[in-house]
PDB file of C-alpha atoms in Angstrom:
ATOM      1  CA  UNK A   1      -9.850  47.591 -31.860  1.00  0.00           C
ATOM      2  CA  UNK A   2      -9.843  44.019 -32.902  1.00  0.00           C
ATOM      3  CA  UNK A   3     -11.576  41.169 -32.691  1.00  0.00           C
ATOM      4  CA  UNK A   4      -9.746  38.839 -34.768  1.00  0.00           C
ATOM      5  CA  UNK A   5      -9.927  36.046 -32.310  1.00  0.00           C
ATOM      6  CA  UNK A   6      -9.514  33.293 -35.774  1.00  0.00           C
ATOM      7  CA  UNK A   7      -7.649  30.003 -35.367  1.00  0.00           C
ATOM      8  CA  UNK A   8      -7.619  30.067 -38.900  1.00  0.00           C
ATOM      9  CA  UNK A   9      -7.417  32.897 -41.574  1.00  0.00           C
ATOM     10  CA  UNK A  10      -9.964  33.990 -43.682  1.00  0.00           C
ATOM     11  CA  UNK A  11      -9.473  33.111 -47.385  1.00  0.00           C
ATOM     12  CA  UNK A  12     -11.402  36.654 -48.436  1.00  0.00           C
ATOM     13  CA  UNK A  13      -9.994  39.773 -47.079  1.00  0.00           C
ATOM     14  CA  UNK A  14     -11.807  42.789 -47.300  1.00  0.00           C
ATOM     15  CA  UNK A  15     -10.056  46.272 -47.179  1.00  0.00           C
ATOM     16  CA  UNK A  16     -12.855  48.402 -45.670  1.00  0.00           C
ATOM     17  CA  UNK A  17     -12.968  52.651 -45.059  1.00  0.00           C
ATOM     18  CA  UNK A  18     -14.374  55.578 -45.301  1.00  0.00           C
ATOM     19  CA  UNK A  19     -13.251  57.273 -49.089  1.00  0.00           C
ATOM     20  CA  UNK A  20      -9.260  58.233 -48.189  1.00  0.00           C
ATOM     21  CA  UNK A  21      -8.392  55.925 -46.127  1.00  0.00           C
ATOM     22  CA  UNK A  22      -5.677  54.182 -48.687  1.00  0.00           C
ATOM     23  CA  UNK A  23      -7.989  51.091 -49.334  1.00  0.00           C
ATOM     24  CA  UNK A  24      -6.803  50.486 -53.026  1.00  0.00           C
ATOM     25  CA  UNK A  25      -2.973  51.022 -51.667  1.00  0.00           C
ATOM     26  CA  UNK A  26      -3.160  48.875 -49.009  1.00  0.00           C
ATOM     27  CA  UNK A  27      -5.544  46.101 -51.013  1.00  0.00           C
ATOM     28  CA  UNK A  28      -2.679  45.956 -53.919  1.00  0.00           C
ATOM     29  CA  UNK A  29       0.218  45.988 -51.975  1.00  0.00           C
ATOM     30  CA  UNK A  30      -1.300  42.913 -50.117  1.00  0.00           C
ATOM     31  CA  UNK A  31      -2.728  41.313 -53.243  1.00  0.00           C
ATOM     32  CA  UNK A  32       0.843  41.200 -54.226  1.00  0.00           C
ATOM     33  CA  UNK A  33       2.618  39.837 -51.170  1.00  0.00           C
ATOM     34  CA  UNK A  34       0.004  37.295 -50.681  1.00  0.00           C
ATOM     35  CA  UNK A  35      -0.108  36.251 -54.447  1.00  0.00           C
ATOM     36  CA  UNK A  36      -4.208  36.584 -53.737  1.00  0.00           C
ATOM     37  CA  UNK A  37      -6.650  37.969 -56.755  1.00  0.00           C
ATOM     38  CA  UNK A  38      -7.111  41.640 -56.430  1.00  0.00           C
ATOM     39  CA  UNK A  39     -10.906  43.170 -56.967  1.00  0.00           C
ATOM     40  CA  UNK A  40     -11.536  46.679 -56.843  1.00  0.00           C
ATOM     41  CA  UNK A  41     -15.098  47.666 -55.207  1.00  0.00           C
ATOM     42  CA  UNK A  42     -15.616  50.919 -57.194  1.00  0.00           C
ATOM     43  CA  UNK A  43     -15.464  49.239 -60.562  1.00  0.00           C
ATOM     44  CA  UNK A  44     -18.492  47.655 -59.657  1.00  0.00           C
ATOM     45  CA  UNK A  45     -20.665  50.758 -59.179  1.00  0.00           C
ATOM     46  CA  UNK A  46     -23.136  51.266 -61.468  1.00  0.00           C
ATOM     47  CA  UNK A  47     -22.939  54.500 -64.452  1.00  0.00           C
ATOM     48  CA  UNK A  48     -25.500  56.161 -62.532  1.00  0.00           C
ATOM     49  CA  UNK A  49     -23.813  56.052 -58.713  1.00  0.00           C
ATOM     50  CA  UNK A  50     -20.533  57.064 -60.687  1.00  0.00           C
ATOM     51  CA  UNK A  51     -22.402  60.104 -62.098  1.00  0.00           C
ATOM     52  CA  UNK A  52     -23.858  60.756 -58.473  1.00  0.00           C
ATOM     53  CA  UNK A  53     -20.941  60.799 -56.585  1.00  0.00           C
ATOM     54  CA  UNK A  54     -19.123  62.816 -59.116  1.00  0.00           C
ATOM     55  CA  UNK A  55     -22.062  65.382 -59.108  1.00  0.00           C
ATOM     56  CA  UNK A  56     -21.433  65.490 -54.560  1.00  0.00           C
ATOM     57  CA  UNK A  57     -24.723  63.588 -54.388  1.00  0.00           C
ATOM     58  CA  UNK A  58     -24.321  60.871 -51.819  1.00  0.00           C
ATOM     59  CA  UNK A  59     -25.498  57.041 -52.518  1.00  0.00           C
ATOM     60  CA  UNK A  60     -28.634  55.699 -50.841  1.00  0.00           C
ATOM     61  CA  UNK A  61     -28.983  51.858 -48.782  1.00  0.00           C
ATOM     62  CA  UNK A  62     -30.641  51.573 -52.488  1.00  0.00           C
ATOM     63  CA  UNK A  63     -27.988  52.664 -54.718  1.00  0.00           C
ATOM     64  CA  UNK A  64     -25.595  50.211 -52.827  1.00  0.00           C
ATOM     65  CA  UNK A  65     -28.231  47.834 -53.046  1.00  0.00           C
ATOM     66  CA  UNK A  66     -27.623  46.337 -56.541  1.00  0.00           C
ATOM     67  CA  UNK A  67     -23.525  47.312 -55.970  1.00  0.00           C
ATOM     68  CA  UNK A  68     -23.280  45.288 -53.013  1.00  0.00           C
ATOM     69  CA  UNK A  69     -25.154  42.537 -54.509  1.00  0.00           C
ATOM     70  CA  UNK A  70     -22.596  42.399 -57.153  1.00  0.00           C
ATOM     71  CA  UNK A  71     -19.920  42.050 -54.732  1.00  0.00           C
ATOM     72  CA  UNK A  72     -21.409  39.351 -52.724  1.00  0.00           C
ATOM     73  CA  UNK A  73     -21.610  37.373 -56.328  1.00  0.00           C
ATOM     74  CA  UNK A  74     -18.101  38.203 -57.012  1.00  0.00           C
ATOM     75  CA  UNK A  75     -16.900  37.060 -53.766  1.00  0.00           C
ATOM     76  CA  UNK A  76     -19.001  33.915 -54.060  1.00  0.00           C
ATOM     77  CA  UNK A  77     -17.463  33.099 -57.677  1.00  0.00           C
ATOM     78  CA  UNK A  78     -13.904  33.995 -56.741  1.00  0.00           C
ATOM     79  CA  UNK A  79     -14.197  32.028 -53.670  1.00  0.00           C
ATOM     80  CA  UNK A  80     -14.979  28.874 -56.173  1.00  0.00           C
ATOM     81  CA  UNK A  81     -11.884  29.928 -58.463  1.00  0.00           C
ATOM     82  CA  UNK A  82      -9.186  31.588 -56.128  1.00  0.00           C
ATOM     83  CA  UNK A  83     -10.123  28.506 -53.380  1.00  0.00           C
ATOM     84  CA  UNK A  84      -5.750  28.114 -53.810  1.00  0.00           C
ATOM     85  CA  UNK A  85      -4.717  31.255 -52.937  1.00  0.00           C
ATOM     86  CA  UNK A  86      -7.442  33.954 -51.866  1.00  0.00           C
ATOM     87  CA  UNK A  87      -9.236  37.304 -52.519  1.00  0.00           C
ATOM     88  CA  UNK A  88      -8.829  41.163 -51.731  1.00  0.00           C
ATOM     89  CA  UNK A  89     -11.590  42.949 -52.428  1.00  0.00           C
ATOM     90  CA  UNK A  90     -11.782  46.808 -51.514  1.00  0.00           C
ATOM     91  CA  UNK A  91     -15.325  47.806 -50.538  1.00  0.00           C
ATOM     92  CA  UNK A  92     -16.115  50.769 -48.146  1.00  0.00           C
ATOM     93  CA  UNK A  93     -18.578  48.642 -46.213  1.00  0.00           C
ATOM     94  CA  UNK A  94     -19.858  51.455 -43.917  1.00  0.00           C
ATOM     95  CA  UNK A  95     -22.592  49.737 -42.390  1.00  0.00           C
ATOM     96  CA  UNK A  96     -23.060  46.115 -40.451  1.00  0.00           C
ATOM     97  CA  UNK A  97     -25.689  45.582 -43.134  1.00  0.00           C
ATOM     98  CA  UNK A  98     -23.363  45.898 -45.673  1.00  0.00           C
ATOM     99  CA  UNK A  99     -20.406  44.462 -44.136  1.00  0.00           C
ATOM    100  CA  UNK A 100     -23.264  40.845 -43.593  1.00  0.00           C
ATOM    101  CA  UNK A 101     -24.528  41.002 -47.006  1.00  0.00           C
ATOM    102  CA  UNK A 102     -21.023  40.198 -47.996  1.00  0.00           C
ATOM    103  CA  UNK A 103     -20.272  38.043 -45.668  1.00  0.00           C
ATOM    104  CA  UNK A 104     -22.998  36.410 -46.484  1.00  0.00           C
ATOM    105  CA  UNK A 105     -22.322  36.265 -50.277  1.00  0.00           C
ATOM    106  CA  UNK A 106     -19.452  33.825 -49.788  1.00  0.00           C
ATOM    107  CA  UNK A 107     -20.106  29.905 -50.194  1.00  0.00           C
ATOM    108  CA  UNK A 108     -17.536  28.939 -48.103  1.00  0.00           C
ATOM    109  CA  UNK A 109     -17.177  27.902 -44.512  1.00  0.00           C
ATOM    110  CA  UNK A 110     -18.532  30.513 -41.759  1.00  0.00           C
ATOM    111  CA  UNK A 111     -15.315  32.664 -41.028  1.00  0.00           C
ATOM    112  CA  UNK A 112     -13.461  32.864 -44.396  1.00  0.00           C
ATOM    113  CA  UNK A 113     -14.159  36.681 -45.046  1.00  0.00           C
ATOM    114  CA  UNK A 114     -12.536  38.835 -42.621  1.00  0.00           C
ATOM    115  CA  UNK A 115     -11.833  42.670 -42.977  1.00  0.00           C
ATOM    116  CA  UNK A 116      -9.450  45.326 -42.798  1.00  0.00           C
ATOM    117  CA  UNK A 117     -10.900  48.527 -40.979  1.00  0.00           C
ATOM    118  CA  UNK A 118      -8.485  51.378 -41.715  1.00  0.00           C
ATOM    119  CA  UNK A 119      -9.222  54.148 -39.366  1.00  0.00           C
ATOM    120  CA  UNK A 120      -8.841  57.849 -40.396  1.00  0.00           C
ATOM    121  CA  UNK A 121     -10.180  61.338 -38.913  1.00  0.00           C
ATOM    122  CA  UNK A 122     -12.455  63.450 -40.994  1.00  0.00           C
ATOM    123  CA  UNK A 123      -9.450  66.085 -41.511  1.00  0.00           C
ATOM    124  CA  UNK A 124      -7.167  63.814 -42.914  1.00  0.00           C
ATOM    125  CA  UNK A 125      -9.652  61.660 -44.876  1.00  0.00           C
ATOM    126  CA  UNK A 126     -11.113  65.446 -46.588  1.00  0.00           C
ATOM    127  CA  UNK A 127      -7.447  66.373 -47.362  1.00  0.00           C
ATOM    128  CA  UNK A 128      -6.542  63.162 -48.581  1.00  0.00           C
ATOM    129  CA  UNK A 129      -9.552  63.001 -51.341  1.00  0.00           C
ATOM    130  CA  UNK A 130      -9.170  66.979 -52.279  1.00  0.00           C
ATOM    131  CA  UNK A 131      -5.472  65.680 -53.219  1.00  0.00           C
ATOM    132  CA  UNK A 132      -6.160  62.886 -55.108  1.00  0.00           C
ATOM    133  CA  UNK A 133      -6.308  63.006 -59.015  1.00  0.00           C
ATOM    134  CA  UNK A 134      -8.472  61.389 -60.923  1.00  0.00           C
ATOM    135  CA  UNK A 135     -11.232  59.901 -59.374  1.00  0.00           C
ATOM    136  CA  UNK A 136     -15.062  60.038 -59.279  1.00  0.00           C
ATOM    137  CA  UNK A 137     -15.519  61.184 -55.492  1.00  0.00           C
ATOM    138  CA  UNK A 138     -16.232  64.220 -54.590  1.00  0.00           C
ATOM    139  CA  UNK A 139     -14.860  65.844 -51.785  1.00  0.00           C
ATOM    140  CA  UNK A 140     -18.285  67.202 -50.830  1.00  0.00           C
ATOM    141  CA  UNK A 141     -19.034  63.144 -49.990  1.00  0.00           C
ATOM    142  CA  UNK A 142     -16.049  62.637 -47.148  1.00  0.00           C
ATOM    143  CA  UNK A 143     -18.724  64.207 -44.354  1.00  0.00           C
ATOM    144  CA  UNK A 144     -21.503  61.826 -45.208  1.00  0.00           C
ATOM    145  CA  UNK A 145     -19.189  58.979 -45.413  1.00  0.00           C
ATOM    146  CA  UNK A 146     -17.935  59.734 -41.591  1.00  0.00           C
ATOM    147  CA  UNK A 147     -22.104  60.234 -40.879  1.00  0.00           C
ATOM    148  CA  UNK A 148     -23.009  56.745 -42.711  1.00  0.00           C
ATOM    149  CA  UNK A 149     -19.996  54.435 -40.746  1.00  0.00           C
ATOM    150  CA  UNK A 150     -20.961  51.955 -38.401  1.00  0.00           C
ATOM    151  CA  UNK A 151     -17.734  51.228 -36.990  1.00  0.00           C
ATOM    152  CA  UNK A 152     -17.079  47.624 -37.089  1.00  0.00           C
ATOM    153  CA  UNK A 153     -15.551  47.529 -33.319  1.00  0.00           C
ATOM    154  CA  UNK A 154     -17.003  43.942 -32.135  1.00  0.00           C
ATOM    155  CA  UNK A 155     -17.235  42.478 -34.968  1.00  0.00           C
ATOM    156  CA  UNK A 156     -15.848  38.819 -35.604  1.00  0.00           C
ATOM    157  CA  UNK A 157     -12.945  38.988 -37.854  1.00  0.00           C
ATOM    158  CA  UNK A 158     -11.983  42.238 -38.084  1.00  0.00           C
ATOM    159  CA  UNK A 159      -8.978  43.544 -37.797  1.00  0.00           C
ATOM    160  CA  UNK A 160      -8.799  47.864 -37.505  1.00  0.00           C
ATOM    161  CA  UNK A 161      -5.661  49.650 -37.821  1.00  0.00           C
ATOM    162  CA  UNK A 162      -4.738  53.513 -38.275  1.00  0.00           C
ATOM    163  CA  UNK A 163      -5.079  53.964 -41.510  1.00  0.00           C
ATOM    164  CA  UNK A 164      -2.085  56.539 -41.179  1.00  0.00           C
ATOM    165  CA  UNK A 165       0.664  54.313 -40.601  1.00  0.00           C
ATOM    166  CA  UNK A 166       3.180  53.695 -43.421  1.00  0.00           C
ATOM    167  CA  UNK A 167       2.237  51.396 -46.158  1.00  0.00           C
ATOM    168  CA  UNK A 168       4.611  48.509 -45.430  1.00  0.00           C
ATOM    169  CA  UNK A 169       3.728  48.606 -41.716  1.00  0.00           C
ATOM    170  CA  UNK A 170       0.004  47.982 -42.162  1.00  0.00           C
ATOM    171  CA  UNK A 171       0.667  45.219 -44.778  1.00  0.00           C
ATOM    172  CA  UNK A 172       3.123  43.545 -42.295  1.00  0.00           C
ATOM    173  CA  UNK A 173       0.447  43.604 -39.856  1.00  0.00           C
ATOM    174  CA  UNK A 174      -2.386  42.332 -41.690  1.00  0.00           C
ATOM    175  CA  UNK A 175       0.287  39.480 -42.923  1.00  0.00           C
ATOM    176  CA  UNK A 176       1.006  38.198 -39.636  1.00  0.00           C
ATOM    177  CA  UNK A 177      -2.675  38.538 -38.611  1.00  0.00           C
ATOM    178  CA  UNK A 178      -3.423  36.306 -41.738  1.00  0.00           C
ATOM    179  CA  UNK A 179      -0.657  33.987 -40.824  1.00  0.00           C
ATOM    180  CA  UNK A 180      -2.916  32.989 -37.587  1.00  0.00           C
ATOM    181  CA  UNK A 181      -1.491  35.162 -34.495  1.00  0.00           C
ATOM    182  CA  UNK A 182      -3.772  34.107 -31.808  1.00  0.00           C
ATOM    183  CA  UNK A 183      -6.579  36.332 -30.486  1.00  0.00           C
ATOM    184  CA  UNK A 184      -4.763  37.925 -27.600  1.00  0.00           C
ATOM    185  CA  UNK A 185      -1.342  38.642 -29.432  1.00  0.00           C
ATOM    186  CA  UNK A 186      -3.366  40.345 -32.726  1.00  0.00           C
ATOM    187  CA  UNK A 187      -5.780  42.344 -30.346  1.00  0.00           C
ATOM    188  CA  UNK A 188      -2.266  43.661 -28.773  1.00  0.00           C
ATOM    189  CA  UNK A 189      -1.029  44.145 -32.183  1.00  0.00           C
ATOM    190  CA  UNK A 190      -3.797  46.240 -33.300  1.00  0.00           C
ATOM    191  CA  UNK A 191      -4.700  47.988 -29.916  1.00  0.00           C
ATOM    192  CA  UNK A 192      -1.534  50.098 -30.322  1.00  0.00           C
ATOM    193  CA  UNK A 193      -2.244  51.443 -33.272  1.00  0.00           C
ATOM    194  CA  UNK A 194      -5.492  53.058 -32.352  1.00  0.00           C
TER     195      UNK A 194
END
């Protein structure tokens, strides 16, 4: 899936999943090979969505509400300050609505956000949170994460690779996506992974 048809690359990335998918792995490891400003999403959450998700309560549209609001001001201010380099920000963004709102949020030219889809089962997306120490999200959430995506297959700008391939391989593909491969050769590109 792809449909990252760009002549020229977005200057916002965002590294999007359901909860296991490796979004904070793959979002530093690019961060740091681009030389782009690195934002994680969940540090934007409020106390209270925190306290929900640790409890196995799932977040509403109206929880998100104020979260993704934040993160459409973020990407709007580091669009302003990063304008040299560029910005990846991880962000679930399980819904089109979610996925336009911060889109939207950016002051720059129509096309500078694009997003990373990393694609994962339900099996290995459960096992993959039960294993990991140390964070707020509960297990219990995975199912209503896989019942809340909207997949973004269509979408402009979006590039969707299995999030299940080594580290290094899905960083060198989202790098030579960035670096402009046209439409045909990055839909091949990301076609065989899925």
């Amino acid at each position: 899936m792809d449909s990252a048809n760009q002549t020229t690359p977005p200057q916002t990335l965002i590294v999007m999943g359901v909860s296991g998918c490796g979004k904070s792995s793959v979002a530093q490891q690019l961060a740091a090979s681009l030389g782009w400003a690195l934002h994680e999403g969940d540090a934007y959450h409020s106390e209270a969505s925190i306290a929900k998700m640790r409890s196995g309560v799932p977040l509403t549209d109206e929880d998100r509400a104020d979260w993704l609001a934040r993160l459409a001001r973020l990407l709007a201010d580091a669009a302003r300050a990063e304008a040299a380099t560029g910005v990846v920000l991880t962000c679930s963004a399980l819904k089109r609505k979610y996925r336009d709102q911060l889109r939207a949020g950016q002051d720059a030219a129509e096309g500078s956000v694009g997003f990373v889809f990393l694609d994962l089962d339900y099996d290995t997306a459960l096992q993959r949170v039960q294993e990991r120490a140390g964070h707020f999200f509960s297990p219990e959430l995975v199912a209503n994460q896989f019942a809340t995506l909207e997949r973004p297959d269509g979408e402009p700008r979006v590039l969707g690779l299995d999030a299940t391939l080594p580290l290094a391989h899905i960083v060198e593909r989202v790098t030579a996506w960035l670096a402009g491969l046209p439409g045909e050769a990055a839909a091949s590109l990301s076609s065989s992974q899925s």
